[in-house]
PDB file of C-alpha atoms in Angstrom:
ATOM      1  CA  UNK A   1     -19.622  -1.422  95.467  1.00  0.00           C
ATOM      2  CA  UNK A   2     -20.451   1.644  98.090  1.00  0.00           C
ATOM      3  CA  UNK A   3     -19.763   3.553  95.269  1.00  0.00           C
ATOM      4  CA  UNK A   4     -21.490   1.763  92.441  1.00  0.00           C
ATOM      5  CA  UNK A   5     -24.868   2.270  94.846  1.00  0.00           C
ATOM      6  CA  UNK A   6     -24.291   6.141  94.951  1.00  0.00           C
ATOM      7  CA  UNK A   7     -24.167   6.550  91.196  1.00  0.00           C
ATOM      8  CA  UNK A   8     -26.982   4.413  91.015  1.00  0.00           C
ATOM      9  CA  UNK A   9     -28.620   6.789  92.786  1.00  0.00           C
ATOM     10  CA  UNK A  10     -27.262   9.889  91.687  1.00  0.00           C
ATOM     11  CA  UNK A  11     -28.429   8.503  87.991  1.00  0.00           C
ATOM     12  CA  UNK A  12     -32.062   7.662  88.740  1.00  0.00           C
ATOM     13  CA  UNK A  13     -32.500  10.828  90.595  1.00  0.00           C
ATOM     14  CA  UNK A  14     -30.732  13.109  87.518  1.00  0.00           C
ATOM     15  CA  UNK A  15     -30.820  11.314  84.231  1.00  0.00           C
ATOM     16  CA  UNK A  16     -34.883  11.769  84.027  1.00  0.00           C
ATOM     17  CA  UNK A  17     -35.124  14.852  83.672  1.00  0.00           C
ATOM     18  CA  UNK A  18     -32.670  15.061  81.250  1.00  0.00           C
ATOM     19  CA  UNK A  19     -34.202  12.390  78.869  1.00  0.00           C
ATOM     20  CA  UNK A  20     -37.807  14.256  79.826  1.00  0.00           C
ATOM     21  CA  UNK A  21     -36.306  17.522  78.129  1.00  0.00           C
ATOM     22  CA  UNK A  22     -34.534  16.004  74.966  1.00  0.00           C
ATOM     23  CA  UNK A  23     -37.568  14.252  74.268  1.00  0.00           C
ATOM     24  CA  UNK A  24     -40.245  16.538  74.656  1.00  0.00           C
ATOM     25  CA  UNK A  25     -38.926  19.872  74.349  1.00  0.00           C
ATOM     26  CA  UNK A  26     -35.467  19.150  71.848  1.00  0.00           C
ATOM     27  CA  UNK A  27     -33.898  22.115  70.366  1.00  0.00           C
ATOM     28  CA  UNK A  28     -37.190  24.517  69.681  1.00  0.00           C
ATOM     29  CA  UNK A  29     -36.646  25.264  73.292  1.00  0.00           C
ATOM     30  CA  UNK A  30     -32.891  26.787  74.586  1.00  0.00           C
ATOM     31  CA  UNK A  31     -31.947  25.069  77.745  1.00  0.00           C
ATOM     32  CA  UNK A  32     -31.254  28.776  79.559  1.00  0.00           C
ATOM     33  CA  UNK A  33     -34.350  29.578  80.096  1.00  0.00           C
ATOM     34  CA  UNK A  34     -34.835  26.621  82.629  1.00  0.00           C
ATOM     35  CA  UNK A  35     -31.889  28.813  84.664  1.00  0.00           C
ATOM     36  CA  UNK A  36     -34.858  31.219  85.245  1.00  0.00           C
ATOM     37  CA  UNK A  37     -37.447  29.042  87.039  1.00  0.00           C
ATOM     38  CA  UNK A  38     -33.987  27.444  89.159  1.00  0.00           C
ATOM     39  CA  UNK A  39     -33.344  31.479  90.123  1.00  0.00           C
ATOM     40  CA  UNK A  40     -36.986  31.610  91.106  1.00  0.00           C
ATOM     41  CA  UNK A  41     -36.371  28.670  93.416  1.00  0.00           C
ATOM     42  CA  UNK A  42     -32.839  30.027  95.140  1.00  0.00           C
ATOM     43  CA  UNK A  43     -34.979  33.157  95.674  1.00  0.00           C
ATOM     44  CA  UNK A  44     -37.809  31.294  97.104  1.00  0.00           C
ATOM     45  CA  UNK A  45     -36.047  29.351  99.392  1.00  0.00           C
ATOM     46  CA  UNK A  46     -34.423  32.333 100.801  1.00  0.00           C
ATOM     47  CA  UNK A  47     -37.343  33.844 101.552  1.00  0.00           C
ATOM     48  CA  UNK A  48     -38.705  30.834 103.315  1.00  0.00           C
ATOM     49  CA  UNK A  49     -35.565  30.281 105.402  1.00  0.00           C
ATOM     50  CA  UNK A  50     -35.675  33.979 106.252  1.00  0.00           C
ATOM     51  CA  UNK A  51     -39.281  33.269 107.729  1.00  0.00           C
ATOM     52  CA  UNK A  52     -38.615  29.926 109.420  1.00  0.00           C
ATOM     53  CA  UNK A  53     -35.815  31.021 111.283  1.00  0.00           C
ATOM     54  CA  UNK A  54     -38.145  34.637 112.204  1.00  0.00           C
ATOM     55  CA  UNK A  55     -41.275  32.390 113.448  1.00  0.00           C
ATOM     56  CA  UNK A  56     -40.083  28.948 113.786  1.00  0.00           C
ATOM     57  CA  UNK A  57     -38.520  27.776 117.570  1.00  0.00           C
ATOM     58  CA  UNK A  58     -35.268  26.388 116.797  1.00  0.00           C
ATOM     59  CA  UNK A  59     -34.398  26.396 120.402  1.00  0.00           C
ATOM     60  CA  UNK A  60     -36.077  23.432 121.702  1.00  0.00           C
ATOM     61  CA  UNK A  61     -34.342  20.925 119.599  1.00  0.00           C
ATOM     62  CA  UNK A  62     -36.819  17.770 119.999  1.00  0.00           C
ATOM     63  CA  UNK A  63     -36.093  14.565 117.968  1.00  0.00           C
ATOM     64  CA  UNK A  64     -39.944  13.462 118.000  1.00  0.00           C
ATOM     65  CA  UNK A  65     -42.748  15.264 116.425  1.00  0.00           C
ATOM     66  CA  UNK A  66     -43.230  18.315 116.864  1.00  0.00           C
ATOM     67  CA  UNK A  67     -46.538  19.253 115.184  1.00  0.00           C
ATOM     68  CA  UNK A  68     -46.350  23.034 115.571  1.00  0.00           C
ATOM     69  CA  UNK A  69     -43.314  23.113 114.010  1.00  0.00           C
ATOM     70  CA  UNK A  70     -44.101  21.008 111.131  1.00  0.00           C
ATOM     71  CA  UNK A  71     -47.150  23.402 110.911  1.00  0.00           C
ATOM     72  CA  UNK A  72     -45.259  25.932 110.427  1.00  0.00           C
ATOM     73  CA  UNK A  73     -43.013  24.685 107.889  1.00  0.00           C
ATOM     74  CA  UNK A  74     -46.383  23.990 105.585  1.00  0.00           C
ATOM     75  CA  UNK A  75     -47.764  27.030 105.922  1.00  0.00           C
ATOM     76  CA  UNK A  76     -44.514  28.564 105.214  1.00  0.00           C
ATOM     77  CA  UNK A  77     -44.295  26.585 102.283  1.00  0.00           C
ATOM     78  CA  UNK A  78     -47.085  28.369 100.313  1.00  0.00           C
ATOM     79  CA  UNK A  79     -44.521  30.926  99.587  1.00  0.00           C
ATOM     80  CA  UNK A  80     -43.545  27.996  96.962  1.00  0.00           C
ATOM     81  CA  UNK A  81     -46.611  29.244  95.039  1.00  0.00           C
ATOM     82  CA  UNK A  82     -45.721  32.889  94.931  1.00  0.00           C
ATOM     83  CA  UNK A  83     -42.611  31.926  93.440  1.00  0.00           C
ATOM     84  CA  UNK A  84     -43.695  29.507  90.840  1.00  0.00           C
ATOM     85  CA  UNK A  85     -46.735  32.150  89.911  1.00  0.00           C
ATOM     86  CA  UNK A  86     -43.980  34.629  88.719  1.00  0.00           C
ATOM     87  CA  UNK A  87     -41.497  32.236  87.236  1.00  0.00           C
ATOM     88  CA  UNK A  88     -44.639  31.205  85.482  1.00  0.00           C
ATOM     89  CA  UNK A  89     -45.241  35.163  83.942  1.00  0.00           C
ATOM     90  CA  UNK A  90     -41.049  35.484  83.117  1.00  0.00           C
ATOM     91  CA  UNK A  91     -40.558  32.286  81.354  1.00  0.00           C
ATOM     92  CA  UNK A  92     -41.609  32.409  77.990  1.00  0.00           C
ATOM     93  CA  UNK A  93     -42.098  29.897  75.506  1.00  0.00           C
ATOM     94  CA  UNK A  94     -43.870  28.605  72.368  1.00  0.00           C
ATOM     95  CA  UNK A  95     -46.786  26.576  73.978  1.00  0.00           C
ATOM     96  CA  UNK A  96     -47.939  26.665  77.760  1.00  0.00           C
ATOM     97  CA  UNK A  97     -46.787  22.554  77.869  1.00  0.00           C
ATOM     98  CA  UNK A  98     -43.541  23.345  77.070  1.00  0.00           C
ATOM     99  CA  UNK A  99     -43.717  26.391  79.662  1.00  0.00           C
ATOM    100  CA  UNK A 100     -44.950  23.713  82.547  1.00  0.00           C
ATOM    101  CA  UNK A 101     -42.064  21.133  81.738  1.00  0.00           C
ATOM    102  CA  UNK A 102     -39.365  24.338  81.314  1.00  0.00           C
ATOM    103  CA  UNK A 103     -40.415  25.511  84.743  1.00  0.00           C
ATOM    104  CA  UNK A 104     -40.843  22.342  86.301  1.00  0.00           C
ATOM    105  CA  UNK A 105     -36.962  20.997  84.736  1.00  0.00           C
ATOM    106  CA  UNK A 106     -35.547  23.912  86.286  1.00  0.00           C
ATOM    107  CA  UNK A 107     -37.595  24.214  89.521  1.00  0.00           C
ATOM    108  CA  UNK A 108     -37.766  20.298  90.041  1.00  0.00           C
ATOM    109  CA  UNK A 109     -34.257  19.972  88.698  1.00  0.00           C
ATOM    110  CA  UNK A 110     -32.641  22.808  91.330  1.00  0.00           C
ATOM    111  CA  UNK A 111     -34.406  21.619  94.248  1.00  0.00           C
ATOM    112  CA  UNK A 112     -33.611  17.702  93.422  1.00  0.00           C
ATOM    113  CA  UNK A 113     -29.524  18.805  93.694  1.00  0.00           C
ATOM    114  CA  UNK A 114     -29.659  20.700  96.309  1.00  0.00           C
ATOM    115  CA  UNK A 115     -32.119  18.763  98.429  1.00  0.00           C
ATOM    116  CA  UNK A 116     -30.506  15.136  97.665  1.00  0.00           C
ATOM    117  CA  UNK A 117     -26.832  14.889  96.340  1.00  0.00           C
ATOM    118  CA  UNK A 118     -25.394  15.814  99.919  1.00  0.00           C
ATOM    119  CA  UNK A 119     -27.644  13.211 101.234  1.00  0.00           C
ATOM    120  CA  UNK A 120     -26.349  10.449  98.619  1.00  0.00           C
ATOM    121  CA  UNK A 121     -23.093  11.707  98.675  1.00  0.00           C
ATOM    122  CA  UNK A 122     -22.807  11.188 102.313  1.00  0.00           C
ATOM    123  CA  UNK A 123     -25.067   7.993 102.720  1.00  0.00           C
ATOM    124  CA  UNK A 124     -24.983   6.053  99.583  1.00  0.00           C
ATOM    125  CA  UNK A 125     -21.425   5.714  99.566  1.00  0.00           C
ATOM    126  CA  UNK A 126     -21.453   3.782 103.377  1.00  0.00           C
ATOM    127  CA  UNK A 127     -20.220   0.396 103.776  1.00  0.00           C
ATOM    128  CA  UNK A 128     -23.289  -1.002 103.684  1.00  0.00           C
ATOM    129  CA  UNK A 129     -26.480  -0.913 100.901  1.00  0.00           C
ATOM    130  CA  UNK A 130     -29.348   0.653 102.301  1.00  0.00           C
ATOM    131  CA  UNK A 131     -32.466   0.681 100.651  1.00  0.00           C
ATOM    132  CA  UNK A 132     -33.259   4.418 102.073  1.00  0.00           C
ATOM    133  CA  UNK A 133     -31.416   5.825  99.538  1.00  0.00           C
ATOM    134  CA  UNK A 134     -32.767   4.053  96.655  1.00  0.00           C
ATOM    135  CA  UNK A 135     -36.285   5.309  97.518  1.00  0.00           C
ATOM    136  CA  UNK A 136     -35.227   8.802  98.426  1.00  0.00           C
ATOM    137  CA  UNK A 137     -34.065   8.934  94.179  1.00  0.00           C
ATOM    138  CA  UNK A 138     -37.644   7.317  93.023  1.00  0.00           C
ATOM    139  CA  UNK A 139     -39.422  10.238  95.625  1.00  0.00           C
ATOM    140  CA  UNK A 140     -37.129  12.751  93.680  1.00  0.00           C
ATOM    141  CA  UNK A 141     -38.816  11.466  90.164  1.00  0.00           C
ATOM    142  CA  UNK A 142     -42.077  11.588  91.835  1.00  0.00           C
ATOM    143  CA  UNK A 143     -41.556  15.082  93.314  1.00  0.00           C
ATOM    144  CA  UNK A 144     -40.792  16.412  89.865  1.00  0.00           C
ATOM    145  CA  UNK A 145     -44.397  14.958  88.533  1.00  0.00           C
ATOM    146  CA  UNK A 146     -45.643  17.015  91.596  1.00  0.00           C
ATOM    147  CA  UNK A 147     -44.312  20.105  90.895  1.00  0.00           C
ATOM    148  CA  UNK A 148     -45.364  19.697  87.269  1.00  0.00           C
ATOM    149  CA  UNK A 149     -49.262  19.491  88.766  1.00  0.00           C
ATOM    150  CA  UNK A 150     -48.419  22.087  91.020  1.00  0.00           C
ATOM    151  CA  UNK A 151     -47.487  24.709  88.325  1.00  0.00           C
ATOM    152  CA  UNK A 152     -50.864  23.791  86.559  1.00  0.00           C
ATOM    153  CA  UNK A 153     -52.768  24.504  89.318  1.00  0.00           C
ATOM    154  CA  UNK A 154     -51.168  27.548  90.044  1.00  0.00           C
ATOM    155  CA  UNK A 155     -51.418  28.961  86.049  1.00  0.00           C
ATOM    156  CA  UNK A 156     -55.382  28.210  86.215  1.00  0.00           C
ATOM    157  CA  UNK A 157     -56.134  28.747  90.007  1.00  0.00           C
ATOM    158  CA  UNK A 158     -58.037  31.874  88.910  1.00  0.00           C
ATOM    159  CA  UNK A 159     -60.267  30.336  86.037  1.00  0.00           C
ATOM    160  CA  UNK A 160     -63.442  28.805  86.994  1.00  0.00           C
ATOM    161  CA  UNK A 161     -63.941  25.145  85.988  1.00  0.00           C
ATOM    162  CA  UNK A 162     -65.911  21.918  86.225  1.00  0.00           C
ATOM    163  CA  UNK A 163     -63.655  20.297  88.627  1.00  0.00           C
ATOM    164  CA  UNK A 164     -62.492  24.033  90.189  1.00  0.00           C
ATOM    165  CA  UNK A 165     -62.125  22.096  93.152  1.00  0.00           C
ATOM    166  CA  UNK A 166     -59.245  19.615  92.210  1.00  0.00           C
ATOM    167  CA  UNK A 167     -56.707  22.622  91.763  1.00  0.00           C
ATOM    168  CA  UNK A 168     -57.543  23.616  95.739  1.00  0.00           C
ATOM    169  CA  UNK A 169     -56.957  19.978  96.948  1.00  0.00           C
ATOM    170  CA  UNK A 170     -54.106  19.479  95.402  1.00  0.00           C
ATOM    171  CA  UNK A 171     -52.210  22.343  96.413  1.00  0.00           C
ATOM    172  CA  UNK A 172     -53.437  21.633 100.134  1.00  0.00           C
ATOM    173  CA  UNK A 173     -52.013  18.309  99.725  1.00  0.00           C
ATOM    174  CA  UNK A 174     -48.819  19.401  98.573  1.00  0.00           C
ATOM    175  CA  UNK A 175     -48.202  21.354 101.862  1.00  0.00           C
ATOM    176  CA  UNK A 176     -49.730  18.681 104.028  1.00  0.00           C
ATOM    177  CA  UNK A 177     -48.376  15.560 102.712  1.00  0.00           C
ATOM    178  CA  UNK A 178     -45.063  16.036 103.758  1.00  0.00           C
ATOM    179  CA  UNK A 179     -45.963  16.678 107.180  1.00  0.00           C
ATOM    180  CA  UNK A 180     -47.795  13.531 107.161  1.00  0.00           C
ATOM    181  CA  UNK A 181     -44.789  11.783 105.990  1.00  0.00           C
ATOM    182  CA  UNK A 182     -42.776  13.145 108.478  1.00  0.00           C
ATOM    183  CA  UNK A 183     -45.400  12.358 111.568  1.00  0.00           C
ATOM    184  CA  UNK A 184     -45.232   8.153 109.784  1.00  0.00           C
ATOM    185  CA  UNK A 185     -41.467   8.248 109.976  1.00  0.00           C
ATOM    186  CA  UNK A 186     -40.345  10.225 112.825  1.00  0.00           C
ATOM    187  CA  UNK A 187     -43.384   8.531 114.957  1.00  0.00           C
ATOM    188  CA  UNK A 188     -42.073   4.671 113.137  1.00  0.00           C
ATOM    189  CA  UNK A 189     -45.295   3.850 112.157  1.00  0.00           C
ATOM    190  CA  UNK A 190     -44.061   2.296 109.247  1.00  0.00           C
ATOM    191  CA  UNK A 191     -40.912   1.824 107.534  1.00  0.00           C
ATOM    192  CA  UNK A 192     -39.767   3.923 104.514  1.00  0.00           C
ATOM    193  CA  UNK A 193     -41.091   1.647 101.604  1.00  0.00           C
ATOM    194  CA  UNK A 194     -44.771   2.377 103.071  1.00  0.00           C
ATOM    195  CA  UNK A 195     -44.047   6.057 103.176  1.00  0.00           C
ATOM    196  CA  UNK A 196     -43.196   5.520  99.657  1.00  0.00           C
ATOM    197  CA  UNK A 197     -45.894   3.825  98.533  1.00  0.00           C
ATOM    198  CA  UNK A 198     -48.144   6.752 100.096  1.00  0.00           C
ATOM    199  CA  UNK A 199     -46.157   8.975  97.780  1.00  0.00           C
ATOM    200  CA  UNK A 200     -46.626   7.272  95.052  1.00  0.00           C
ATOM    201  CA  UNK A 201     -50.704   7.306  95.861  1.00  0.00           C
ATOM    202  CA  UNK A 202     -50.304  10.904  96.216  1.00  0.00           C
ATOM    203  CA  UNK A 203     -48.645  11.701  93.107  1.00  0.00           C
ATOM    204  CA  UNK A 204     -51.697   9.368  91.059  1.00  0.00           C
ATOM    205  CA  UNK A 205     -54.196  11.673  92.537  1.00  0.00           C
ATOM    206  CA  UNK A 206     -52.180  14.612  91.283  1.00  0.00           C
ATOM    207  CA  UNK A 207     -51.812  13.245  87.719  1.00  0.00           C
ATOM    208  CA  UNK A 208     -55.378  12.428  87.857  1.00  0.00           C
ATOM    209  CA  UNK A 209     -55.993  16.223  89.206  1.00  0.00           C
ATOM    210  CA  UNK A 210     -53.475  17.420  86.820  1.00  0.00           C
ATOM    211  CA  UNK A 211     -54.913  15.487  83.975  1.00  0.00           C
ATOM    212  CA  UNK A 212     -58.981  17.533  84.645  1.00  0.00           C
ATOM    213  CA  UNK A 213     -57.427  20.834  85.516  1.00  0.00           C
ATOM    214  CA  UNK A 214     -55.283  20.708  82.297  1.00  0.00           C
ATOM    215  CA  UNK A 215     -57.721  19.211  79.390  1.00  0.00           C
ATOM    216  CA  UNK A 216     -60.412  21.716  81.427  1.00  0.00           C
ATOM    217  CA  UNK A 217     -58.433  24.406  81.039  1.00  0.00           C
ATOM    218  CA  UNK A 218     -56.753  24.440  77.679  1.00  0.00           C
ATOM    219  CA  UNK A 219     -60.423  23.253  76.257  1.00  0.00           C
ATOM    220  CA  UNK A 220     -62.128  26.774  77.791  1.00  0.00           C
ATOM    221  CA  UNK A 221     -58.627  28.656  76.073  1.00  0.00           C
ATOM    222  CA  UNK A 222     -59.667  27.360  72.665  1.00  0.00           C
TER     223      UNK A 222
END
């Protein structure tokens, strides 16, 4: 049964993505060139562990809060949009949508493994259920839908729109939000379903930001 829950898991965390490409993309598009944006990532995070472990205090090992520290890690995690602004000028493709969803299979995609599968490998598979790990595979679905925002805003952060504010927002939000997560759960101000559902409220306003900052920008492109 221990088992049964970890492939659960491992399948709602994994199989989107791979529907998402077969349906939208197909065949037009070769399934390589998402190996570029998941290079981009590996790079990325090197350079951002390289940082954290040059500015970050690893000494004073603290199981609360520490708010300096998760500071840091946000601003360090800008360096996310460096890396996704050139994977965005390498990857080619036929139409800038199927750019965003090649980028954001093999971005989203890289970072789901390596973030999660070690975590449901060694907790899903305990002798208990545990509804923890059921939520961590919905926040990897959501995360993807994220970084698919994030990669708009970052193509048009330069071009000057109606809503040129949305873009700014919700690339502040992306570095602040899991900070705030962390504060509600290392703090237990409320359980993981709530932190979830805060998730979920933050990935609506990104579709909704996505949604302006897209239609805005493709309509000034025509």
């Amino acid at each position: 049964m221990t088992f049964f829950h970890f492939c659960n898991c491992v399948a709602l965390a994994y199989i989107p993505p791979v529907l998402i490409f077969n349906s939208l993309i197909g065949e037009s598009e070769s399934a390589w060139r998402c190996s570029h944006a998941s290079l981009g990532y590996i790079a990325t995070q090197l350079v951002k562990m390289i940082l954290m472990a040059t500015f970050m205090n690893t000494g004073s090992s603290s199981n609360g809060f520490d708010f300096i520290q998760e500071l840091t890690t946000a601003i360090i995690s800008g360096i996310d949009f460096m890396g996704l602004y050139f994977v965005l000028n390498y990857v080619k493709s036929s139409t800038k949508f199927s750019k965003y969803l090649l980028v954001t299979l093999g971005w989203g995609q890289t970072d789901n493994i390596l973030r999660n599968f070690v975590f449901f490998w060694n907790g899903a598979r305990g002798k208990e259920f545990e509804w923890t790990f059921l939520f961590q595979a919905i926040k990897a679905n959501l995360d993807m839908v994220v970084i698919f925002a994030v990669i708009v805003f970052v193509s048009g952060f330069k071009k000057r729109t109606k809503n040129f504010d949305l873009p700014q927002i919700g690339l502040g939000l992306y570095l602040l939000v899991p900070m705030i997560s962390n504060f509600f759960l290392l703090q237990e101000i409320c359980d993981p379903f709530f932190v979830l559902l805060f998730q979920i409220a933050f990935t609506a306003f990104m579709i909704y930001a996505c949604h302006k900052t897209f239609f805005v920008t493709s309509n000034k492109s025509l």
